[in-house]
Tab-separated table of C-alpha atoms in Angstrom:
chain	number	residue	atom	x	y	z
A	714	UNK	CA	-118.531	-14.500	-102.621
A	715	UNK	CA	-120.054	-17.746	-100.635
A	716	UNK	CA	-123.699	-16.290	-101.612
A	717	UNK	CA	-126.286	-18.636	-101.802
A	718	UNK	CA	-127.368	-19.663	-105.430
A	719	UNK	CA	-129.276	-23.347	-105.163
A	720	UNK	CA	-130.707	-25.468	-101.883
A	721	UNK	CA	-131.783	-28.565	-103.139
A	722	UNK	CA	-133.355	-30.908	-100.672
A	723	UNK	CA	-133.812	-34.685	-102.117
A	724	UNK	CA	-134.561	-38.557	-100.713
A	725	UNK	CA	-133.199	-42.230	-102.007
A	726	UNK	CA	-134.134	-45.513	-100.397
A	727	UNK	CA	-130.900	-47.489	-100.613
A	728	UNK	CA	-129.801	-50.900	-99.074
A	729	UNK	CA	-128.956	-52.420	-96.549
A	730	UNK	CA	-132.762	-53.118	-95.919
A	731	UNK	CA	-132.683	-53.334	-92.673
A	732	UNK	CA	-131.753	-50.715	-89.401
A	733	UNK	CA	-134.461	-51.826	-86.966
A	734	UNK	CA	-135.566	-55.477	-86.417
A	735	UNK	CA	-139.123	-55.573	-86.854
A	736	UNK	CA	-139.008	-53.178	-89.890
A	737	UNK	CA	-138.977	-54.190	-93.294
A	738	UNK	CA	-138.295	-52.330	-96.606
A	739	UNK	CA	-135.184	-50.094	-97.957
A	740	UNK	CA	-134.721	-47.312	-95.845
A	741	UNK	CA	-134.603	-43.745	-96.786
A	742	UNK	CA	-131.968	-40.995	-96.623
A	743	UNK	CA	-132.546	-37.196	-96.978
A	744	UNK	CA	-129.904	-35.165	-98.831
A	745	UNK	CA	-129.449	-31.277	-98.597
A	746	UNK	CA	-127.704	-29.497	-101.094
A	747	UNK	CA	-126.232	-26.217	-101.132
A	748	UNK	CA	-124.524	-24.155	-103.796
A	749	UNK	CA	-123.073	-20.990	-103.760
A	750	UNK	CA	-121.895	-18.544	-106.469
A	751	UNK	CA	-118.180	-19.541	-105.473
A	752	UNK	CA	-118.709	-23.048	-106.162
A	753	UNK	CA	-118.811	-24.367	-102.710
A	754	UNK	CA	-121.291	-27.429	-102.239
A	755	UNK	CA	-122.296	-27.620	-98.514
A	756	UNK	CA	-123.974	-31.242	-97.889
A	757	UNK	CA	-125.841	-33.227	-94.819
A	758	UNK	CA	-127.745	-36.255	-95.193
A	759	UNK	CA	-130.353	-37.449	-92.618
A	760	UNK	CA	-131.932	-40.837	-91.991
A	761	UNK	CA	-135.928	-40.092	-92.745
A	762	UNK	CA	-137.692	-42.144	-90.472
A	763	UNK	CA	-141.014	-40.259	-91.165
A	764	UNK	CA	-144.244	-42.329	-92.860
A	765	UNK	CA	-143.519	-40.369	-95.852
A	766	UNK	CA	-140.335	-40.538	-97.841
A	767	UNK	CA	-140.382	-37.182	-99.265
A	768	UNK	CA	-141.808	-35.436	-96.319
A	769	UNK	CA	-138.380	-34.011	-94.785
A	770	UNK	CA	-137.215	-32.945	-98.012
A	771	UNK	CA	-140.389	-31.174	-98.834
A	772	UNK	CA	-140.470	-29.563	-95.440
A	773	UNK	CA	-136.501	-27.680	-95.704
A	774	UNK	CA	-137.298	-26.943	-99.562
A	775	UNK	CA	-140.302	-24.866	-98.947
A	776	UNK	CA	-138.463	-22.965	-96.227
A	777	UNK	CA	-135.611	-22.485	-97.202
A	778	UNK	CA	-134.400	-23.153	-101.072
A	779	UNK	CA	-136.306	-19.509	-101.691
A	780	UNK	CA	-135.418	-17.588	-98.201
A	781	UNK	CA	-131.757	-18.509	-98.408
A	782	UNK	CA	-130.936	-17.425	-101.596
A	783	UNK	CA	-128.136	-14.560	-101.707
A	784	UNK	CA	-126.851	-15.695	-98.415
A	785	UNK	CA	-123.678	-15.844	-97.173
A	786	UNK	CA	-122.531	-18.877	-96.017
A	787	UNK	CA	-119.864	-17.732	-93.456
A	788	UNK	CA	-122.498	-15.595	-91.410
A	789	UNK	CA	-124.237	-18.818	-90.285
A	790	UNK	CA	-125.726	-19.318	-87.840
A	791	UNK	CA	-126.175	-15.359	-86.749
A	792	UNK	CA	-128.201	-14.517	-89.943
A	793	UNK	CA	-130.467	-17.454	-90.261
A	794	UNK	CA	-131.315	-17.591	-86.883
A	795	UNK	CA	-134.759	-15.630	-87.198
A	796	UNK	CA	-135.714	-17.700	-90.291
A	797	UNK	CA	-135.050	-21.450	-88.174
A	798	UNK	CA	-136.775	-19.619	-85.107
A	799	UNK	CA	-139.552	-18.793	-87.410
A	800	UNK	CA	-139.472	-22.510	-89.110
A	801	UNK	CA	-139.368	-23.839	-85.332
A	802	UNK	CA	-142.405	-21.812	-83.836
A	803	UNK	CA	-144.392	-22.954	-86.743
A	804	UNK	CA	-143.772	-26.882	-85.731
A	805	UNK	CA	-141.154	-28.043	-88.330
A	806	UNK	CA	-139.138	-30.699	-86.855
A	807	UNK	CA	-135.833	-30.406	-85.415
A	808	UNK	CA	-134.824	-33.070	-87.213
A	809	UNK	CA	-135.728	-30.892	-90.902
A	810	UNK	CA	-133.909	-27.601	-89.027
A	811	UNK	CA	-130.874	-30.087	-88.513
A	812	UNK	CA	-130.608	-31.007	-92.106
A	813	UNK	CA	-130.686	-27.697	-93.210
A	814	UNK	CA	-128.239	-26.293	-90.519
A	815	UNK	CA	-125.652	-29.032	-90.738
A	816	UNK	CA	-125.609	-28.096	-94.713
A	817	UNK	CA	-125.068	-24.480	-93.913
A	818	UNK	CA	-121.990	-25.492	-91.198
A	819	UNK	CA	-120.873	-28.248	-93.769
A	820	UNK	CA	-120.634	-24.592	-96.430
A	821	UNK	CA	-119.384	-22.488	-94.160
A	822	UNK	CA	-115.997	-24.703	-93.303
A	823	UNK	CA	-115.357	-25.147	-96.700
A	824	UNK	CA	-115.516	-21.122	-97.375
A	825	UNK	CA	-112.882	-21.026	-94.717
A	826	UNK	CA	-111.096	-23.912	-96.522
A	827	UNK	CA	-111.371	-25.679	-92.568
A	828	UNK	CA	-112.604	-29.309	-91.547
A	829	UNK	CA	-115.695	-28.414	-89.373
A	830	UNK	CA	-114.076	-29.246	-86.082
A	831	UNK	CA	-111.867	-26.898	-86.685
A	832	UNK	CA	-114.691	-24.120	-86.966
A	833	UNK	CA	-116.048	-25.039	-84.003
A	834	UNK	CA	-112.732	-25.022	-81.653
A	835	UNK	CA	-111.155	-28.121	-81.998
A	836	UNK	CA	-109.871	-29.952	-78.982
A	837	UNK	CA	-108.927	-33.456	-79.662
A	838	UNK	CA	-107.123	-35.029	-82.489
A	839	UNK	CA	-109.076	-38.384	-82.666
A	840	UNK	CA	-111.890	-40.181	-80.274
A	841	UNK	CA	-112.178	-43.754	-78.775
A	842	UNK	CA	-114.986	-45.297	-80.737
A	843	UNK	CA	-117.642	-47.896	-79.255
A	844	UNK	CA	-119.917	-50.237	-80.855
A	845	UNK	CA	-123.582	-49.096	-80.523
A	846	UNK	CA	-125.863	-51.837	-81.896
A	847	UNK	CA	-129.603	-52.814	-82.985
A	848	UNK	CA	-129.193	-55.830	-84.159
A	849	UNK	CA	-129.402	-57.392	-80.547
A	850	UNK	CA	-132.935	-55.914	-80.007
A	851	UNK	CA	-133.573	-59.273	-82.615
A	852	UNK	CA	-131.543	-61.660	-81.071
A	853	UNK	CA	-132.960	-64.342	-78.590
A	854	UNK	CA	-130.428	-65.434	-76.221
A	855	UNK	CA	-127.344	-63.657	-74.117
A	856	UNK	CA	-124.929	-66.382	-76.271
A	857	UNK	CA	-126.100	-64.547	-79.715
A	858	UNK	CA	-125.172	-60.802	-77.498
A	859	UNK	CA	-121.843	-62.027	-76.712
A	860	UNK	CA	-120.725	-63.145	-80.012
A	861	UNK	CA	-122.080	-59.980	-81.478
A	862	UNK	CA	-119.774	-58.160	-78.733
A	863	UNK	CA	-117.165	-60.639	-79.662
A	864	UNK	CA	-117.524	-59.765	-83.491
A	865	UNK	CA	-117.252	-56.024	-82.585
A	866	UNK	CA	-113.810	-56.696	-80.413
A	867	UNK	CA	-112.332	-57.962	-82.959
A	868	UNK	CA	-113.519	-55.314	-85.723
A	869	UNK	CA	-111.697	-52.680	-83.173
A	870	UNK	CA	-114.234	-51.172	-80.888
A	871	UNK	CA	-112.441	-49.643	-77.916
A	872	UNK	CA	-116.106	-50.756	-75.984
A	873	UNK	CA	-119.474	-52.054	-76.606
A	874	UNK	CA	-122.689	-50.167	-75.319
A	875	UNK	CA	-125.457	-52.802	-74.695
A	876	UNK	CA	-129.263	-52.942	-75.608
A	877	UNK	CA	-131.277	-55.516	-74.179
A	878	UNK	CA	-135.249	-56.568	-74.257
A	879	UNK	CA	-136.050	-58.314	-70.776
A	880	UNK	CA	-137.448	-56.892	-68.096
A	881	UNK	CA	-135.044	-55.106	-65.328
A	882	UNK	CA	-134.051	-59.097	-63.787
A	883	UNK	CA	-133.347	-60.398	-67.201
A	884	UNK	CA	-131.233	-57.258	-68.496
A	885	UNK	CA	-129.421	-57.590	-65.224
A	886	UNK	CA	-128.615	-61.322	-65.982
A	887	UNK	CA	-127.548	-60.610	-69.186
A	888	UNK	CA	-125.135	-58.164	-68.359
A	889	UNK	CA	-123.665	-60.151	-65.642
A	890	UNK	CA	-123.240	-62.828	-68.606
A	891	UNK	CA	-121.557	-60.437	-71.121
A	892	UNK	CA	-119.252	-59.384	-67.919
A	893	UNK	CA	-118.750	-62.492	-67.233
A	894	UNK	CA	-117.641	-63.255	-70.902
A	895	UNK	CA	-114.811	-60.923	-71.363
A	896	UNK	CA	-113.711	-59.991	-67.812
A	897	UNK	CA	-112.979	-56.464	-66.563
A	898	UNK	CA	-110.923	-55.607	-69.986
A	899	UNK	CA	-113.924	-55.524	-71.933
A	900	UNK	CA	-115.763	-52.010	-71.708
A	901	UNK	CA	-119.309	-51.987	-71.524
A	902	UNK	CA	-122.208	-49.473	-71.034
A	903	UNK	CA	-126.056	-50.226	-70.898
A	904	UNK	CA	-129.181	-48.436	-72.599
A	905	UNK	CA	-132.332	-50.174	-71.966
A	906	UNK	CA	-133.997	-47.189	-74.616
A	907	UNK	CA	-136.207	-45.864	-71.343
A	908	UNK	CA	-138.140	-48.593	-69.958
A	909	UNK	CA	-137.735	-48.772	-66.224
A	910	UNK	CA	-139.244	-47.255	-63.369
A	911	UNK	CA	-137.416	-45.482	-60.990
A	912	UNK	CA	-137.189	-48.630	-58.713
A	913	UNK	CA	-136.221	-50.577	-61.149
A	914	UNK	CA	-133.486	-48.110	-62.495
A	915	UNK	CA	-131.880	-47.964	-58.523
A	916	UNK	CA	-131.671	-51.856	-58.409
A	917	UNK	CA	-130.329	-52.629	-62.473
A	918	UNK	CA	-127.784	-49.144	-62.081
A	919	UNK	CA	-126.328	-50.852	-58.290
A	920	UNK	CA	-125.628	-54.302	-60.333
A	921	UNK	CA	-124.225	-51.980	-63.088
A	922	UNK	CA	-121.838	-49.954	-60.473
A	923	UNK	CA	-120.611	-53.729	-59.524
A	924	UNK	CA	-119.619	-55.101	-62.966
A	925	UNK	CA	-118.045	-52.093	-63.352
A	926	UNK	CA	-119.970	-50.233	-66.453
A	927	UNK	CA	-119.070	-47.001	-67.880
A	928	UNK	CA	-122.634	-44.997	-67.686
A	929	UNK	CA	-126.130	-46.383	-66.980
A	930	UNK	CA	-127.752	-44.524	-70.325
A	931	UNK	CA	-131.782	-43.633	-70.554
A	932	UNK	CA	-133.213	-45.901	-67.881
A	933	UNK	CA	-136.461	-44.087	-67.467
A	934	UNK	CA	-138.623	-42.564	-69.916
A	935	UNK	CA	-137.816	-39.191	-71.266
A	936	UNK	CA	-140.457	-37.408	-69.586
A	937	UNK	CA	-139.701	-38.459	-66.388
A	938	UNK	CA	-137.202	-35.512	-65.890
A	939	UNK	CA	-137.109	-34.848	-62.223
A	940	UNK	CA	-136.891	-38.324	-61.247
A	941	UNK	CA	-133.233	-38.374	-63.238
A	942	UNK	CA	-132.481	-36.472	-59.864
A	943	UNK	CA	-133.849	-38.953	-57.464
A	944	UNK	CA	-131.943	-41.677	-59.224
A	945	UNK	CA	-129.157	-39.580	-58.814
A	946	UNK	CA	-128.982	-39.490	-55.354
A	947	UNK	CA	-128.909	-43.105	-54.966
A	948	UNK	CA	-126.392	-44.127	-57.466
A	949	UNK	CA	-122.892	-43.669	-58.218
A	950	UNK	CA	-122.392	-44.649	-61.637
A	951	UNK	CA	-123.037	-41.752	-64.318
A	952	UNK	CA	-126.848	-41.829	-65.757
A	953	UNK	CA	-126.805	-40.310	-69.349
A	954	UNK	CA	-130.191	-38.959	-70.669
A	955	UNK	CA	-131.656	-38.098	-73.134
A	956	UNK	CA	-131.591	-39.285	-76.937
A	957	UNK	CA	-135.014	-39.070	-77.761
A	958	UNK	CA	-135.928	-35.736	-79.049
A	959	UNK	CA	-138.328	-35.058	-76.140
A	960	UNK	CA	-136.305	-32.350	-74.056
A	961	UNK	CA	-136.852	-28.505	-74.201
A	962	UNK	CA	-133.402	-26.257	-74.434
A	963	UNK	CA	-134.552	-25.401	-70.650
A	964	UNK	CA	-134.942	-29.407	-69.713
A	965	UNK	CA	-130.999	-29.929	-70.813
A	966	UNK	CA	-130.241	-26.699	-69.631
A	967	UNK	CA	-131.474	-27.591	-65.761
A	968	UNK	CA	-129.967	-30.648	-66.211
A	969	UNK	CA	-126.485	-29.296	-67.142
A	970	UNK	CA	-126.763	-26.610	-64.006
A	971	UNK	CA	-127.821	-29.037	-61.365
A	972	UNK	CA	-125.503	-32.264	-63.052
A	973	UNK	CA	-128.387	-34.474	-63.408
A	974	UNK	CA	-127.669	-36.686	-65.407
A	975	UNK	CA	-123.999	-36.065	-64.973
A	976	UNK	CA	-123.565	-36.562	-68.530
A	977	UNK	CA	-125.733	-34.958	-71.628
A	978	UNK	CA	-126.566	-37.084	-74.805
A	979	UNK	CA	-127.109	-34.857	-77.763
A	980	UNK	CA	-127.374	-35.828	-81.175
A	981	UNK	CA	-125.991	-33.257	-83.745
A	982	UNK	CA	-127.280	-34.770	-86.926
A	983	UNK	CA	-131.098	-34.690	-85.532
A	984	UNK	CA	-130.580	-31.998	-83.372
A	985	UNK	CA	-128.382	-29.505	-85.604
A	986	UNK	CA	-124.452	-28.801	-85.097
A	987	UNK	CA	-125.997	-25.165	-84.020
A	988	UNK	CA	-128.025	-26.354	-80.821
A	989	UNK	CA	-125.408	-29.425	-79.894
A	990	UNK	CA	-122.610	-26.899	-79.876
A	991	UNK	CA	-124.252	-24.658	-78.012
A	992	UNK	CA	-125.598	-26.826	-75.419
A	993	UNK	CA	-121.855	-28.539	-75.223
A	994	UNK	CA	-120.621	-25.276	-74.511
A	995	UNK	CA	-123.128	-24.912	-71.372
A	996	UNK	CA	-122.765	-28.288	-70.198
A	997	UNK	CA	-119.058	-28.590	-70.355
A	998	UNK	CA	-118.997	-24.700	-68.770
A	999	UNK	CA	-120.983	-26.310	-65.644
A	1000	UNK	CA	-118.691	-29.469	-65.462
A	1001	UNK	CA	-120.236	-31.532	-67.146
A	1002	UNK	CA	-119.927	-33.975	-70.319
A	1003	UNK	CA	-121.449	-34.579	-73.141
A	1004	UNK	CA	-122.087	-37.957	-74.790
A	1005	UNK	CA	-123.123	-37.827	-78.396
A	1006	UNK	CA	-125.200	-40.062	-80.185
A	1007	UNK	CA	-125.349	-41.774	-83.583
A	1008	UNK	CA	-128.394	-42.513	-85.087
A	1009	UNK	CA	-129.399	-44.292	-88.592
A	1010	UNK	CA	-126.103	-43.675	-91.582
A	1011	UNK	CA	-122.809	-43.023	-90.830
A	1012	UNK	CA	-122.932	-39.861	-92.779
A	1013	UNK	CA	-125.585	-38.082	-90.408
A	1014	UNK	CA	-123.584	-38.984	-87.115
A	1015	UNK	CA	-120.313	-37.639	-88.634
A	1016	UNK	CA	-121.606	-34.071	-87.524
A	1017	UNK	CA	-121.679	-35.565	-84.256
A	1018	UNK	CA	-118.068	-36.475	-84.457
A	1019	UNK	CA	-117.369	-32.970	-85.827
A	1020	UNK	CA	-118.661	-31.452	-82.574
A	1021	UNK	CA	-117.433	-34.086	-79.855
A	1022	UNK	CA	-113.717	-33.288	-80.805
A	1023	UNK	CA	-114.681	-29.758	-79.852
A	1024	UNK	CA	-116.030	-30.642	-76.484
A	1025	UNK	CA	-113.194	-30.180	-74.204
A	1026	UNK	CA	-114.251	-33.327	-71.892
A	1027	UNK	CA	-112.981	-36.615	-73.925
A	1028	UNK	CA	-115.794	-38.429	-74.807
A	1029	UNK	CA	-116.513	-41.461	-77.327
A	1030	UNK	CA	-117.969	-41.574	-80.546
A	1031	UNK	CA	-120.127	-43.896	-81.259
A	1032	UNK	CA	-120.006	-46.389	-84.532
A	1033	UNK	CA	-123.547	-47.729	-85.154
A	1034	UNK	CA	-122.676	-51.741	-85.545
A	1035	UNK	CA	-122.252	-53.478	-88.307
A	1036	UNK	CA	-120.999	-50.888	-89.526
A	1037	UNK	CA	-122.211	-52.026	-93.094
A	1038	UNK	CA	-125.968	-51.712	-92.207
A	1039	UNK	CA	-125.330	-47.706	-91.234
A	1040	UNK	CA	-123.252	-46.238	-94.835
A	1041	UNK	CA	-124.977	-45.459	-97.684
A	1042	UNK	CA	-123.825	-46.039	-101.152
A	1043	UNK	CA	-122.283	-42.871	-102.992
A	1044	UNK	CA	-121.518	-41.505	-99.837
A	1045	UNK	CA	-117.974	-42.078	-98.213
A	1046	UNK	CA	-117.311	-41.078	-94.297
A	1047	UNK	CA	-114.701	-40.036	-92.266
A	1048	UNK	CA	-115.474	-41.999	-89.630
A	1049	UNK	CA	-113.756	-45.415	-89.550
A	1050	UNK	CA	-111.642	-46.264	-86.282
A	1051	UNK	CA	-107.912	-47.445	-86.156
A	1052	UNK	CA	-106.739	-50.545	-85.040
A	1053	UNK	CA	-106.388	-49.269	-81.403
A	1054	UNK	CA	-110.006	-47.995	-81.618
A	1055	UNK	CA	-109.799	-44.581	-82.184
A	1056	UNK	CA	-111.208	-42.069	-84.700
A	1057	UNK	CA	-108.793	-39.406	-86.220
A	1058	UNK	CA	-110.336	-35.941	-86.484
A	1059	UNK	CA	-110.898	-35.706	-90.152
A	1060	UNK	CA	-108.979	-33.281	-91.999
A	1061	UNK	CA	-110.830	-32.525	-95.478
A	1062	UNK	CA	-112.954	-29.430	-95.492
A	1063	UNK	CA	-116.357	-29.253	-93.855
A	1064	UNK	CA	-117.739	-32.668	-92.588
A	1065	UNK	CA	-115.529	-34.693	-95.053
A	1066	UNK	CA	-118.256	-36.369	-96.759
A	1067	UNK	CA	-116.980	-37.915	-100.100
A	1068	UNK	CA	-120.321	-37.390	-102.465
A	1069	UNK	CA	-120.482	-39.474	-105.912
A	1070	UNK	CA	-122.912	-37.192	-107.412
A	1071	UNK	CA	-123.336	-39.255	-110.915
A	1072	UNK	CA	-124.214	-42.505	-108.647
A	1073	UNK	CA	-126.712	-40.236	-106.226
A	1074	UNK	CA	-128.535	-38.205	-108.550
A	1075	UNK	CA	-129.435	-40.675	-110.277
A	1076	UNK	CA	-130.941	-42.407	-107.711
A	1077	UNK	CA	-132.326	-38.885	-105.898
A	1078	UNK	CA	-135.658	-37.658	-106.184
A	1079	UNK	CA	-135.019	-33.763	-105.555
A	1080	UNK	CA	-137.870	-31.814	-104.504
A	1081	UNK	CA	-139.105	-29.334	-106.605
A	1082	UNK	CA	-136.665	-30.070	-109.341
A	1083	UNK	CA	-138.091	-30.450	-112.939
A	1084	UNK	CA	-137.911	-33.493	-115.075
């Protein structure tokens, strides 16, 4: 029986040092651990960006290493929905429910002997892959962009999503430079992380619609829902919104039934497989697309892989770039690209993550557990 015996819930800082510019320090990975009496070991790990290192891991141990024991892995989510709507009302973070629940889907393939795409309905047997990088928010100059879009060219990304740090006139010069660069071949999107007004979104997303860009991603603040539908209006190239955490189920879910913005960013490894899928399935049952997005290691946006090859829609998957400042020692991914820039749909069990226990443990400090 896949029955519950052990959730562990653990942190290790590990290098590379750095994931955001002005940041110093190792940074810190959450691990979840699950056990069962059959011998399956479901797994998620989860960039901890909190002011505390153990604070994640404390948060999904006391909730859940007692109140899941003795249950079955294949029922989830149906089960443990009460418990995570119970966690949820009482203000733990989506980001602690998505650890836990991407465990529990990571367990519940692997009962069923099934890559986690697979589970969820799979559609697509690999994904174009584009470079999505913060190490420009550090650079000074439009020359020290281009090369860094250069560098990912030539490492195989099928496209390059910018991030720039001017003001709207400056980000549109410098993506008039990178266009000019690499001609029309070269595919590009922009995501200025939410910083314009809604006058300054119209003019930068009409330059954007000339250079021919992909989508025009986050250009106003989160909170700024209903003027998404203004911009809307005005513009013909596809606005993407919103990565930040900051939207209710009901905010994506009016944006999905009115198709503003035309396409949906979700992220399943801070969001949870259970609410991305779900919100997919509206989305894409309304027409529209879902974009999803990688953030910190490579082995919390493979979920997000797992559930964009389910999405009917094609979409991308993005590789946080370098790729070497986003994997985590111990941990191997299935989520490198071919030479043509694509993604395969990974085929081992679960999410495919490849765990050296004997390297992490030793390096783990697991809540609760005595030493």
């Amino acid at each position: 029986m896949p029955s519950i015996e052990k959730v562990e819930a653990g942190f290790m800082s590990y290098e590379p040092a750095v994931q955001w510019p002005d940041r110093d320090g190792p940074q810190i990975a959450t691990i979840v651990r699950i056990r069962t009496a059959g011998g399956i070991e479901g797994v998620s790990v989860t960039w901890n960006d909190s002011p505390a290192s153990s604070l994640l891991a404390s948060t999904v141990h006391a909730w859940f290493a007692e109140r899941l024991a003795g249950c079955d892995v294949r029922l989830h989510p149906a089960s443990t929905e009460a418990l995570f709507k119970q966690a949820a009302w009482n203000g733990v973070s989506c980001v602690a429910l998505a650890a836990m629940d991407n465990a529990l889907w990571d367990a519940k393939a692997k009962a069923y002997g099934l890559p986690l795409h697979a589970v969820l309905g799979s559609r697509h047997e690999k994904l174009p892959i584009y470079a999505g990088s913060r190490a420009e928010l550090g650079m000074s100059s439009f020359e020290a962009v281009a090369d860094h879009v250069a560098e990912a060219r030539e490492a195989g990304y099928a496209a390059y999503k910018l991030h720039l740090w001017g003001g709207a006139e400056r980000d549109i010069a410098g993506c008039e430079f990178i266009r000019n660069r690499f001609g029309d071949d070269q595919r590009l999107m922009f995501d200025p992380l939410g910083r314009y007004s809604p006058g300054e979104s119209l003019q930068v997303a009409r330059v954007l619609e000339r250079l021919g860009f992909e989508w025009f991603e986050d250009p106003l603040p989160a909170e700024q829902r209903n003027a998404y539908r203004w911009l809307a209006q005005r513009v013909d190239i596809p606005l993407v919104a919103a990565d930040s955490l900051q939207w209710s189920w009901n905010d994506y879910l009016e944006a999905a039934t009115t198709h503003t913005p035309i396409m949906l960013r979700l992220d399943a490894g801070r969001q949870g497989i259970t609410f991305t899928s779900e919100m997919i399935a509206i989305a894409n049952a309304h027409g529209v697309r879902c974009e999803i997005h990688a953030f910190g290691p490579e082995a919390n946006s493979v979920a997000g892989l797992h559930t964009a090859l389910a999405q009917k829609p094609l979409s991308y998957y993005e590789g946080c770039f370098p790729r070497r400042s986003f994997e985590i020692p111990g941990i191997e991914v299935p989520t490198h690209h071919d030479r043509d820039g694509h993604v395969a749909a990974p085929d081992a069990p679960g999410l495919g993550l490849d765990c050296d226990w004997t390297y992490l443990d030793a390096r783990t400090t697991w809540v609760g557990r005595p030493y």
